[in-house]
CSV table of C-alpha atoms and ligand atoms in Angstrom, one decimal:
chain,number,residue,atom,x,y,z
A,905,UNK,CA,32.9,34.1,25.7
A,906,UNK,CA,29.7,35.9,25.0
A,907,UNK,CA,30.8,38.4,22.3
A,908,UNK,CA,32.3,35.9,19.8
A,909,UNK,CA,29.1,33.9,19.9
A,910,UNK,CA,26.9,36.4,18.2
A,911,UNK,CA,28.8,37.0,15.0
A,912,UNK,CA,29.2,33.2,14.5
A,913,UNK,CA,25.6,32.6,15.2
A,914,UNK,CA,24.7,35.4,12.8
A,915,UNK,CA,26.9,33.7,10.2
A,916,UNK,CA,25.2,30.4,10.9
A,917,UNK,CA,21.8,32.0,10.5
A,918,UNK,CA,22.9,33.6,7.2
A,919,UNK,CA,24.2,30.3,6.1
A,920,UNK,CA,21.0,28.5,6.9
A,921,UNK,CA,19.0,31.3,5.2
A,922,UNK,CA,21.2,30.9,2.0
A,923,UNK,CA,20.7,27.1,2.2
A,924,UNK,CA,17.0,27.6,2.4
A,925,UNK,CA,16.9,29.9,-0.6
A,926,UNK,CA,19.0,27.5,-2.6
A,927,UNK,CA,16.7,24.6,-1.6
A,928,UNK,CA,13.6,26.6,-2.4
A,929,UNK,CA,14.9,27.8,-5.8
A,930,UNK,CA,16.0,24.2,-6.6
A,931,UNK,CA,12.4,23.1,-5.7
A,932,UNK,CA,10.8,25.7,-8.0
A,933,UNK,CA,13.2,24.8,-10.8
A,934,UNK,CA,12.2,21.2,-10.4
A,935,UNK,CA,8.5,22.2,-10.3
A,936,UNK,CA,9.0,24.0,-13.6
A,937,UNK,CA,10.9,21.1,-15.2
A,938,UNK,CA,8.2,18.7,-14.1
A,939,UNK,CA,5.7,20.4,-16.4
A,940,UNK,CA,6.3,17.4,-18.7
A,941,UNK,CA,5.7,14.3,-16.6
A,942,UNK,CA,8.6,12.3,-15.3
A,943,UNK,CA,7.5,8.8,-16.0
A,944,UNK,CA,4.8,6.4,-17.1
A,945,UNK,CA,3.5,3.7,-14.8
A,946,UNK,CA,2.1,0.5,-16.2
A,947,UNK,CA,0.3,-2.2,-14.2
A,948,UNK,CA,-1.0,-5.5,-15.6
A,949,UNK,CA,-4.1,-6.3,-13.5
A,950,UNK,CA,-4.5,-10.0,-12.8
A,951,UNK,CA,-3.2,-10.8,-16.4
A,952,UNK,CA,-6.5,-9.4,-17.6
A,953,UNK,CA,-5.9,-5.8,-18.6
A,954,UNK,CA,-3.1,-3.3,-18.6
A,955,UNK,CA,-3.1,0.4,-17.8
A,956,UNK,CA,-0.3,2.8,-18.4
A,957,UNK,CA,-0.7,6.3,-16.8
A,958,UNK,CA,1.4,9.4,-16.9
A,959,UNK,CA,-0.3,11.9,-14.7
A,960,UNK,CA,-3.6,13.7,-14.0
A,961,UNK,CA,-5.4,16.7,-15.3
A,962,UNK,CA,-3.6,18.9,-12.7
A,963,UNK,CA,0.0,17.8,-13.6
A,964,UNK,CA,-0.4,17.7,-17.4
A,965,UNK,CA,0.0,20.7,-19.6
A,966,UNK,CA,-0.2,18.9,-23.0
A,967,UNK,CA,-2.4,16.2,-24.5
A,968,UNK,CA,-0.1,13.2,-24.8
A,969,UNK,CA,-0.6,10.3,-27.2
A,970,UNK,CA,0.7,6.8,-26.6
A,971,UNK,CA,2.3,4.5,-29.2
A,972,UNK,CA,3.3,0.9,-28.4
A,973,UNK,CA,5.0,-2.1,-30.0
A,974,UNK,CA,6.6,-5.4,-29.1
A,975,UNK,CA,9.9,-6.7,-30.2
A,976,UNK,CA,9.0,-10.1,-31.7
A,977,UNK,CA,11.2,-13.2,-31.8
A,978,UNK,CA,14.1,-13.1,-34.3
A,979,UNK,CA,12.4,-14.7,-37.3
A,980,UNK,CA,9.5,-12.2,-37.4
A,981,UNK,CA,9.5,-8.6,-38.6
A,982,UNK,CA,9.0,-5.8,-36.2
A,983,UNK,CA,5.4,-4.8,-35.8
A,984,UNK,CA,4.7,-1.1,-36.6
A,985,UNK,CA,4.0,1.1,-33.6
A,986,UNK,CA,0.3,1.3,-32.9
A,987,UNK,CA,-1.5,4.1,-31.2
A,988,UNK,CA,-3.5,3.5,-28.0
A,989,UNK,CA,-7.0,2.5,-28.8
A,990,UNK,CA,-8.7,3.4,-25.5
A,991,UNK,CA,-7.3,6.5,-23.7
A,992,UNK,CA,-8.0,7.1,-20.0
A,993,UNK,CA,-9.1,10.8,-19.9
A,994,UNK,CA,-9.7,13.5,-17.4
A,995,UNK,CA,-11.5,16.5,-18.6
A,996,UNK,CA,-10.7,15.6,-22.2
A,997,UNK,CA,-7.0,15.3,-21.6
A,998,UNK,CA,-5.3,11.9,-22.0
A,999,UNK,CA,-3.9,10.7,-18.7
A,1000,UNK,CA,-3.3,7.0,-19.6
A,1001,UNK,CA,-4.1,4.1,-21.8
A,1002,UNK,CA,-6.1,1.0,-21.3
A,1003,UNK,CA,-5.1,-2.2,-23.1
A,1004,UNK,CA,-7.4,-5.2,-23.3
A,1005,UNK,CA,-6.4,-8.8,-23.0
A,1006,UNK,CA,-5.7,-9.3,-26.8
A,1007,UNK,CA,-3.2,-6.4,-26.8
A,1008,UNK,CA,-1.1,-7.9,-24.0
A,1009,UNK,CA,1.9,-10.1,-24.8
A,1010,UNK,CA,4.0,-11.3,-21.9
A,1011,UNK,CA,7.6,-12.3,-22.1
A,1012,UNK,CA,8.4,-10.0,-25.0
A,1013,UNK,CA,10.0,-6.6,-24.7
A,1014,UNK,CA,7.2,-4.0,-24.6
A,1015,UNK,CA,8.0,-0.5,-25.8
A,1016,UNK,CA,5.9,2.6,-25.5
A,1017,UNK,CA,6.4,6.1,-26.8
A,1018,UNK,CA,4.4,8.9,-25.1
A,1019,UNK,CA,4.5,12.2,-26.9
A,1020,UNK,CA,2.7,15.5,-27.5
A,1021,UNK,CA,3.1,18.7,-29.4
A,1022,UNK,CA,2.8,21.8,-27.3
A,1023,UNK,CA,3.3,25.3,-28.6
A,1024,UNK,CA,5.1,24.1,-31.7
A,1025,UNK,CA,7.5,22.0,-29.6
A,1026,UNK,CA,7.3,18.2,-29.5
A,1027,UNK,CA,7.4,16.7,-26.0
A,1028,UNK,CA,8.3,13.1,-25.2
A,1029,UNK,CA,8.0,11.3,-21.8
A,1030,UNK,CA,11.1,9.1,-21.6
A,1031,UNK,CA,10.3,5.5,-21.0
A,1032,UNK,CA,12.2,2.3,-20.6
A,1033,UNK,CA,11.6,-1.0,-22.2
A,1034,UNK,CA,9.2,-3.1,-20.0
A,1035,UNK,CA,8.4,-6.8,-19.5
A,1036,UNK,CA,4.8,-7.2,-18.8
A,1037,UNK,CA,5.2,-10.3,-16.7
A,1038,UNK,CA,7.0,-8.1,-14.2
A,1039,UNK,CA,4.1,-5.7,-13.9
A,1040,UNK,CA,1.4,-8.0,-12.8
A,1041,UNK,CA,-0.8,-7.0,-9.9
A,1042,UNK,CA,-3.1,-9.9,-8.8
A,1043,UNK,CA,-6.5,-9.5,-7.4
A,1044,UNK,CA,-6.8,-10.0,-3.7
A,1045,UNK,CA,-7.4,-13.5,-2.3
A,1046,UNK,CA,-11.0,-14.5,-1.7
A,1047,UNK,CA,-13.0,-16.9,0.5
A,1048,UNK,CA,-10.9,-16.6,3.6
A,1049,UNK,CA,-11.8,-19.5,6.0
A,1050,UNK,CA,-10.8,-20.2,9.5
A,1051,UNK,CA,-10.8,-23.6,11.1
A,1052,UNK,CA,-10.6,-24.1,14.8
A,1053,UNK,CA,-8.2,-27.0,15.3
A,1054,UNK,CA,-7.6,-28.5,18.8
A,1055,UNK,CA,-4.9,-27.4,21.2
A,1056,UNK,CA,-5.0,-23.6,20.5
A,1057,UNK,CA,-4.4,-23.8,16.8
A,1058,UNK,CA,-6.2,-22.0,14.0
A,1059,UNK,CA,-5.9,-22.7,10.3
A,1060,UNK,CA,-6.5,-19.9,7.8
A,1061,UNK,CA,-7.1,-20.9,4.2
A,1062,UNK,CA,-8.1,-18.9,1.1
A,1063,UNK,CA,-8.6,-19.1,-2.7
A,1064,UNK,CA,-7.2,-17.0,-5.5
A,1065,UNK,CA,-8.8,-16.0,-8.7
A,1066,UNK,CA,-5.5,-15.7,-10.5
A,1067,UNK,CA,-5.2,-18.2,-13.4
A,1068,UNK,CA,-1.7,-19.4,-12.4
A,1069,UNK,CA,-1.9,-20.0,-8.6
A,1070,UNK,CA,1.6,-21.5,-8.5
A,1071,UNK,CA,2.9,-18.1,-9.5
A,1072,UNK,CA,1.6,-16.5,-6.3
A,1073,UNK,CA,3.0,-15.9,-2.8
A,1074,UNK,CA,1.1,-14.4,0.0
A,1075,UNK,CA,1.3,-12.2,3.1
A,1076,UNK,CA,-1.1,-12.7,6.1
A,1077,UNK,CA,-1.6,-9.9,8.6
A,1078,UNK,CA,-3.5,-10.3,11.8
A,1079,UNK,CA,-4.3,-8.6,15.1
A,1080,UNK,CA,-6.3,-9.4,18.1
A,1081,UNK,CA,-8.6,-6.9,19.9
A,1082,UNK,CA,-5.9,-6.5,22.5
A,1083,UNK,CA,-3.0,-5.7,20.1
A,1084,UNK,CA,-2.2,-2.3,18.9
A,1085,UNK,CA,-0.1,-3.3,15.8
A,1086,UNK,CA,-0.5,-5.9,13.1
A,1087,UNK,CA,1.7,-8.9,12.8
A,1088,UNK,CA,2.6,-9.9,9.2
A,1089,UNK,CA,3.9,-13.2,7.8
A,1090,UNK,CA,5.0,-14.2,4.3
A,1091,UNK,CA,3.5,-17.5,3.2
A,1092,UNK,CA,4.1,-19.5,0.0
A,1093,UNK,CA,0.9,-21.6,-0.1
A,1094,UNK,CA,-2.8,-20.9,0.4
A,1095,UNK,CA,-2.7,-21.9,4.1
A,1096,UNK,CA,-1.5,-20.3,7.3
A,1097,UNK,CA,-1.3,-22.0,10.7
A,1098,UNK,CA,-1.7,-19.8,13.7
A,1099,UNK,CA,-0.1,-21.7,16.6
A,1100,UNK,CA,-1.1,-20.1,19.9
A,1101,UNK,CA,-4.6,-18.7,19.8
A,1102,UNK,CA,-6.1,-17.2,22.9
A,1103,UNK,CA,-9.8,-18.1,23.1
A,1104,UNK,CA,-10.5,-15.0,25.0
A,1105,UNK,CA,-9.4,-12.7,22.2
A,1106,UNK,CA,-11.0,-11.6,19.0
A,1107,UNK,CA,-8.9,-11.8,15.9
A,1108,UNK,CA,-8.9,-10.1,12.5
A,1109,UNK,CA,-7.1,-11.6,9.5
A,1110,UNK,CA,-6.2,-10.2,6.0
A,1111,UNK,CA,-4.4,-11.8,3.1
A,1112,UNK,CA,-2.8,-10.3,0.0
A,1113,UNK,CA,-0.9,-11.8,-2.9
A,1114,UNK,CA,2.1,-11.1,-5.2
A,1115,UNK,CA,3.7,-12.8,-8.2
A,1116,UNK,CA,6.6,-14.9,-6.8
A,1117,UNK,CA,10.2,-15.0,-8.0
A,1118,UNK,CA,9.6,-18.0,-10.3
A,1119,UNK,CA,7.1,-16.2,-12.5
A,1120,UNK,CA,8.3,-12.5,-12.5
A,1121,UNK,CA,10.2,-9.8,-10.8
A,1122,UNK,CA,7.8,-7.5,-9.1
A,1123,UNK,CA,7.1,-5.6,-5.9
A,1124,UNK,CA,3.5,-5.1,-6.7
A,1125,UNK,CA,1.2,-6.6,-4.1
A,1126,UNK,CA,-2.5,-7.0,-4.6
A,1127,UNK,CA,-4.8,-5.0,-2.3
A,1128,UNK,CA,-5.6,-6.6,1.0
A,1129,UNK,CA,-8.5,-9.1,0.9
A,1130,UNK,CA,-11.8,-8.7,2.7
A,1131,UNK,CA,-11.1,-9.4,6.4
A,1132,UNK,CA,-12.2,-12.5,8.3
A,1133,UNK,CA,-12.8,-12.4,12.0
A,1134,UNK,CA,-12.6,-15.1,14.7
A,1135,UNK,CA,-12.8,-15.4,18.4
A,1136,UNK,CA,-14.6,-14.2,21.5
A,1137,UNK,CA,-16.6,-11.2,20.5
A,1138,UNK,CA,-18.0,-10.5,24.0
A,1139,UNK,CA,-17.4,-6.8,23.8
A,1140,UNK,CA,-18.3,-6.2,27.5
A,1141,UNK,CA,-15.6,-8.6,28.8
A,1142,UNK,CA,-12.5,-7.3,26.9
A,1143,UNK,CA,-12.9,-3.6,27.5
A,1144,UNK,CA,-14.0,-4.2,31.2
A,1145,UNK,CA,-10.7,-6.0,31.9
A,1146,UNK,CA,-8.8,-3.3,30.1
A,1147,UNK,CA,-10.8,-0.7,32.0
A,1148,UNK,CA,-10.2,-2.1,35.4
A,1149,UNK,CA,-6.6,-0.9,36.0
A,1150,UNK,CA,-7.3,2.3,34.2
A,1151,UNK,CA,-10.2,2.9,36.6
A,1152,UNK,CA,-8.1,2.2,39.6
A,1153,UNK,CA,-5.1,4.3,38.6
A,1154,UNK,CA,-7.0,7.3,37.3
A,1155,UNK,CA,-10.1,7.5,39.4
A,1156,UNK,CA,-10.0,5.5,42.6
A,1157,UNK,CA,-6.4,6.3,43.6
A,1158,UNK,CA,-6.6,10.1,43.1
A,1159,UNK,CA,-10.0,10.3,44.8
A,1160,UNK,CA,-8.7,8.3,47.7
A,1161,UNK,CA,-5.6,10.4,48.1
A,1162,UNK,CA,-7.6,13.6,47.9
A,1163,UNK,CA,-9.9,12.4,50.6
A,1164,UNK,CA,-7.0,11.5,52.8
A,1165,UNK,CA,-5.4,14.8,52.2
A,1166,UNK,CA,-8.6,16.6,53.2
A,1167,UNK,CA,-9.0,14.6,56.3
A,1168,UNK,CA,-5.5,15.4,57.3
A,1169,UNK,CA,-6.0,19.1,56.7
A,1170,UNK,CA,-9.2,19.1,58.8
A,1171,UNK,CA,-7.4,17.2,61.6
A,1172,UNK,CA,-4.5,19.7,61.5
A,1173,UNK,CA,-6.9,22.7,61.7
A,1174,UNK,CA,-8.7,21.2,64.6
A,1175,UNK,CA,-5.5,20.5,66.4
A,1176,UNK,CA,-4.3,24.1,65.9
A,1177,UNK,CA,-7.5,25.3,67.6
B,1278,NAG,C1,9.6,-9.6,-43.3
B,1278,NAG,O1,9.8,-8.6,-44.2
B,1278,NAG,C2,10.4,-9.0,-45.5
B,1278,NAG,C3,10.5,-7.8,-46.4
B,1278,NAG,O2,10.4,-6.6,-45.7
B,1278,NAG,C4,9.4,-10.0,-46.2
B,1278,NAG,O3,10.0,-10.4,-47.3
B,1278,NAG,C5,9.2,-11.2,-45.2
B,1278,NAG,O4,8.2,-12.0,-45.7
B,1278,NAG,C6,8.7,-10.7,-43.8
B,1278,NAG,N1,8.6,-11.8,-42.9
B,1278,NAG,C7,7.5,-12.1,-42.2
B,1278,NAG,C8,7.6,-13.3,-41.3
B,1278,NAG,O5,6.5,-11.4,-42.2
B,1279,NAG,C1,-6.7,14.8,-26.6
B,1279,NAG,O1,-6.5,13.7,-27.5
B,1279,NAG,C2,-7.6,12.8,-27.6
B,1279,NAG,C3,-7.3,11.8,-28.6
B,1279,NAG,O2,-6.0,11.2,-28.4
B,1279,NAG,C4,-8.8,13.6,-28.0
B,1279,NAG,O3,-9.9,12.7,-27.9
B,1279,NAG,C5,-9.1,14.7,-27.0
B,1279,NAG,O4,-10.2,15.5,-27.5
B,1279,NAG,C6,-7.8,15.6,-27.0
B,1279,NAG,N1,-8.1,16.6,-26.0
B,1279,NAG,C7,-7.9,17.9,-26.2
B,1279,NAG,C8,-8.2,18.8,-25.1
B,1279,NAG,O5,-7.4,18.3,-27.2
B,1280,NAG,C1,4.4,11.0,-31.7
B,1280,NAG,O1,5.1,9.8,-32.2
B,1280,NAG,C2,4.5,9.1,-33.2
B,1280,NAG,C3,5.2,7.8,-33.5
B,1280,NAG,O2,6.6,8.0,-33.5
B,1280,NAG,C4,4.4,10.0,-34.5
B,1280,NAG,O3,3.8,9.3,-35.5
B,1280,NAG,C5,3.7,11.3,-34.1
B,1280,NAG,O4,3.7,12.2,-35.2
B,1280,NAG,C6,4.3,12.0,-32.9
B,1280,NAG,N1,3.4,13.0,-32.5
B,1280,NAG,C7,3.8,14.2,-32.0
B,1280,NAG,C8,2.8,15.2,-31.6
B,1280,NAG,O5,5.0,14.5,-31.9
B,1281,NAG,C1,-15.6,-18.9,-3.0
B,1281,NAG,O1,-16.7,-19.4,-2.4
B,1281,NAG,C2,-17.9,-19.4,-3.2
B,1281,NAG,C3,-19.0,-19.8,-2.3
B,1281,NAG,O2,-18.7,-20.8,-1.4
B,1281,NAG,C4,-17.7,-20.2,-4.4
B,1281,NAG,O3,-18.8,-20.1,-5.2
B,1281,NAG,C5,-16.5,-19.7,-5.2
B,1281,NAG,O4,-16.3,-20.6,-6.3
B,1281,NAG,C6,-15.3,-19.7,-4.3
B,1281,NAG,N1,-14.2,-19.0,-5.1
B,1281,NAG,C7,-13.1,-19.6,-5.3
B,1281,NAG,C8,-12.1,-18.8,-6.2
B,1281,NAG,O5,-12.8,-20.7,-5.0
B,1282,NAG,C1,-12.2,-23.8,19.5
B,1282,NAG,O1,-11.8,-25.0,20.0
B,1282,NAG,C2,-11.6,-25.0,21.4
B,1282,NAG,C3,-11.2,-26.4,21.8
B,1282,NAG,O2,-10.8,-27.2,20.7
B,1282,NAG,C4,-12.8,-24.6,22.1
B,1282,NAG,O3,-12.6,-24.6,23.5
B,1282,NAG,C5,-13.3,-23.3,21.7
B,1282,NAG,O4,-14.5,-22.9,22.3
B,1282,NAG,C6,-13.5,-23.2,20.2
B,1282,NAG,N1,-13.8,-21.9,19.8
B,1282,NAG,C7,-14.7,-21.5,18.9
B,1282,NAG,C8,-14.9,-20.1,18.7
B,1282,NAG,O5,-15.3,-22.4,18.3
B,1283,NAG,C1,-18.6,-8.8,16.8
B,1283,NAG,O1,-19.0,-7.5,17.3
B,1283,NAG,C2,-19.2,-6.5,16.3
B,1283,NAG,C3,-19.5,-5.2,17.1
B,1283,NAG,O2,-19.4,-5.3,18.4
B,1283,NAG,C4,-20.3,-6.9,15.4
B,1283,NAG,O3,-20.4,-5.9,14.4
B,1283,NAG,C5,-19.9,-8.2,14.7
B,1283,NAG,O4,-21.0,-8.6,13.9
B,1283,NAG,C6,-19.7,-9.3,15.8
B,1283,NAG,N1,-19.2,-10.5,15.1
B,1283,NAG,C7,-19.6,-11.7,15.4
B,1283,NAG,C8,-19.0,-12.8,14.7
B,1283,NAG,O5,-20.4,-11.9,16.3
């Protein structure tokens, strides 16, 4: 049983070694290929400005330029491709483009062409046609307010700076000082009812927003809002309650058992005498 094991395990090891080499070489080939960036990411911030970025100074080996155009409705002629007017730069290298409000047209196919010439070769970052209404990232909700309703209910309300509030949906996350993890709820309006509040706890709430399915197709959430706090902030009470069992289990109990043990040992020694 023992002897056949070693060749097979040796074979296994060799196999694993080979797999590792293949994986590693695949990685390095990928790393070499990714000298020209893989994609361009565009985000339309709160309908106010657009940025398209394609890397950082570390990842870019060439100075790329961006050209863009929209496909207009059928009866108009195509606009000529225009070059980016305001590049985002790192150390003199273009890493992205910033578009102001006048350059943004939603609900029309938006095309970009990002290219560079490098050592006599011309490089192009492949891009897909985009719809800007699907790339909106709203600003976080503001003015979070908590109302203490009767019978253990809280009501959290907030405002939004986004110009089309009917286009937003929200997520609320909250946690009390005695929870270890956050609870998150999706909400369609600017109100969240919190049904069973414990007046002894101290709660923290955050809200974020996203364009809903009626106005676009996006997974881009805003950042979380500034938090709002509510509840019993008596810091000495909460931790004291939490500390009590800990104190008993980890301090009192071991000390007591040790004392008991010592007393028994002493008794035993005396009896032996
Ligand atoms: C489109 O281009 C054609 C010729 O290229 C021109 O005659 C026509 O006026 C243009 N239409 C518009 C709406 O600019
Ligand atoms: C990259 O191109 C921009 C203009 O698109 C130019 O301002 C900048 O100087 C160029 N950087 C280098 C290192 O050539
Ligand atoms: C990049 O593309 C634009 C528009 O098609 C073209 O005018 C320009 O010459 C190209 N630049 C390079 C470096 O290939
Ligand atoms: C938020 O509250 C401040 C002060 O109460 C108010 O001036 C501001 O208009 C509110 N913002 C929104 C978006 O309602
Ligand atoms: C909230 O309301 C309840 C009763 O309606 C009251 O007992 C409690 O003290 C209130 N808490 C705060 C922080 O106002
Ligand atoms: C709650 O306690 C924290 C620190 O213990 C303090 O920074 C904060 O201002 C308190 N908040 C309220 C509403 O009393």
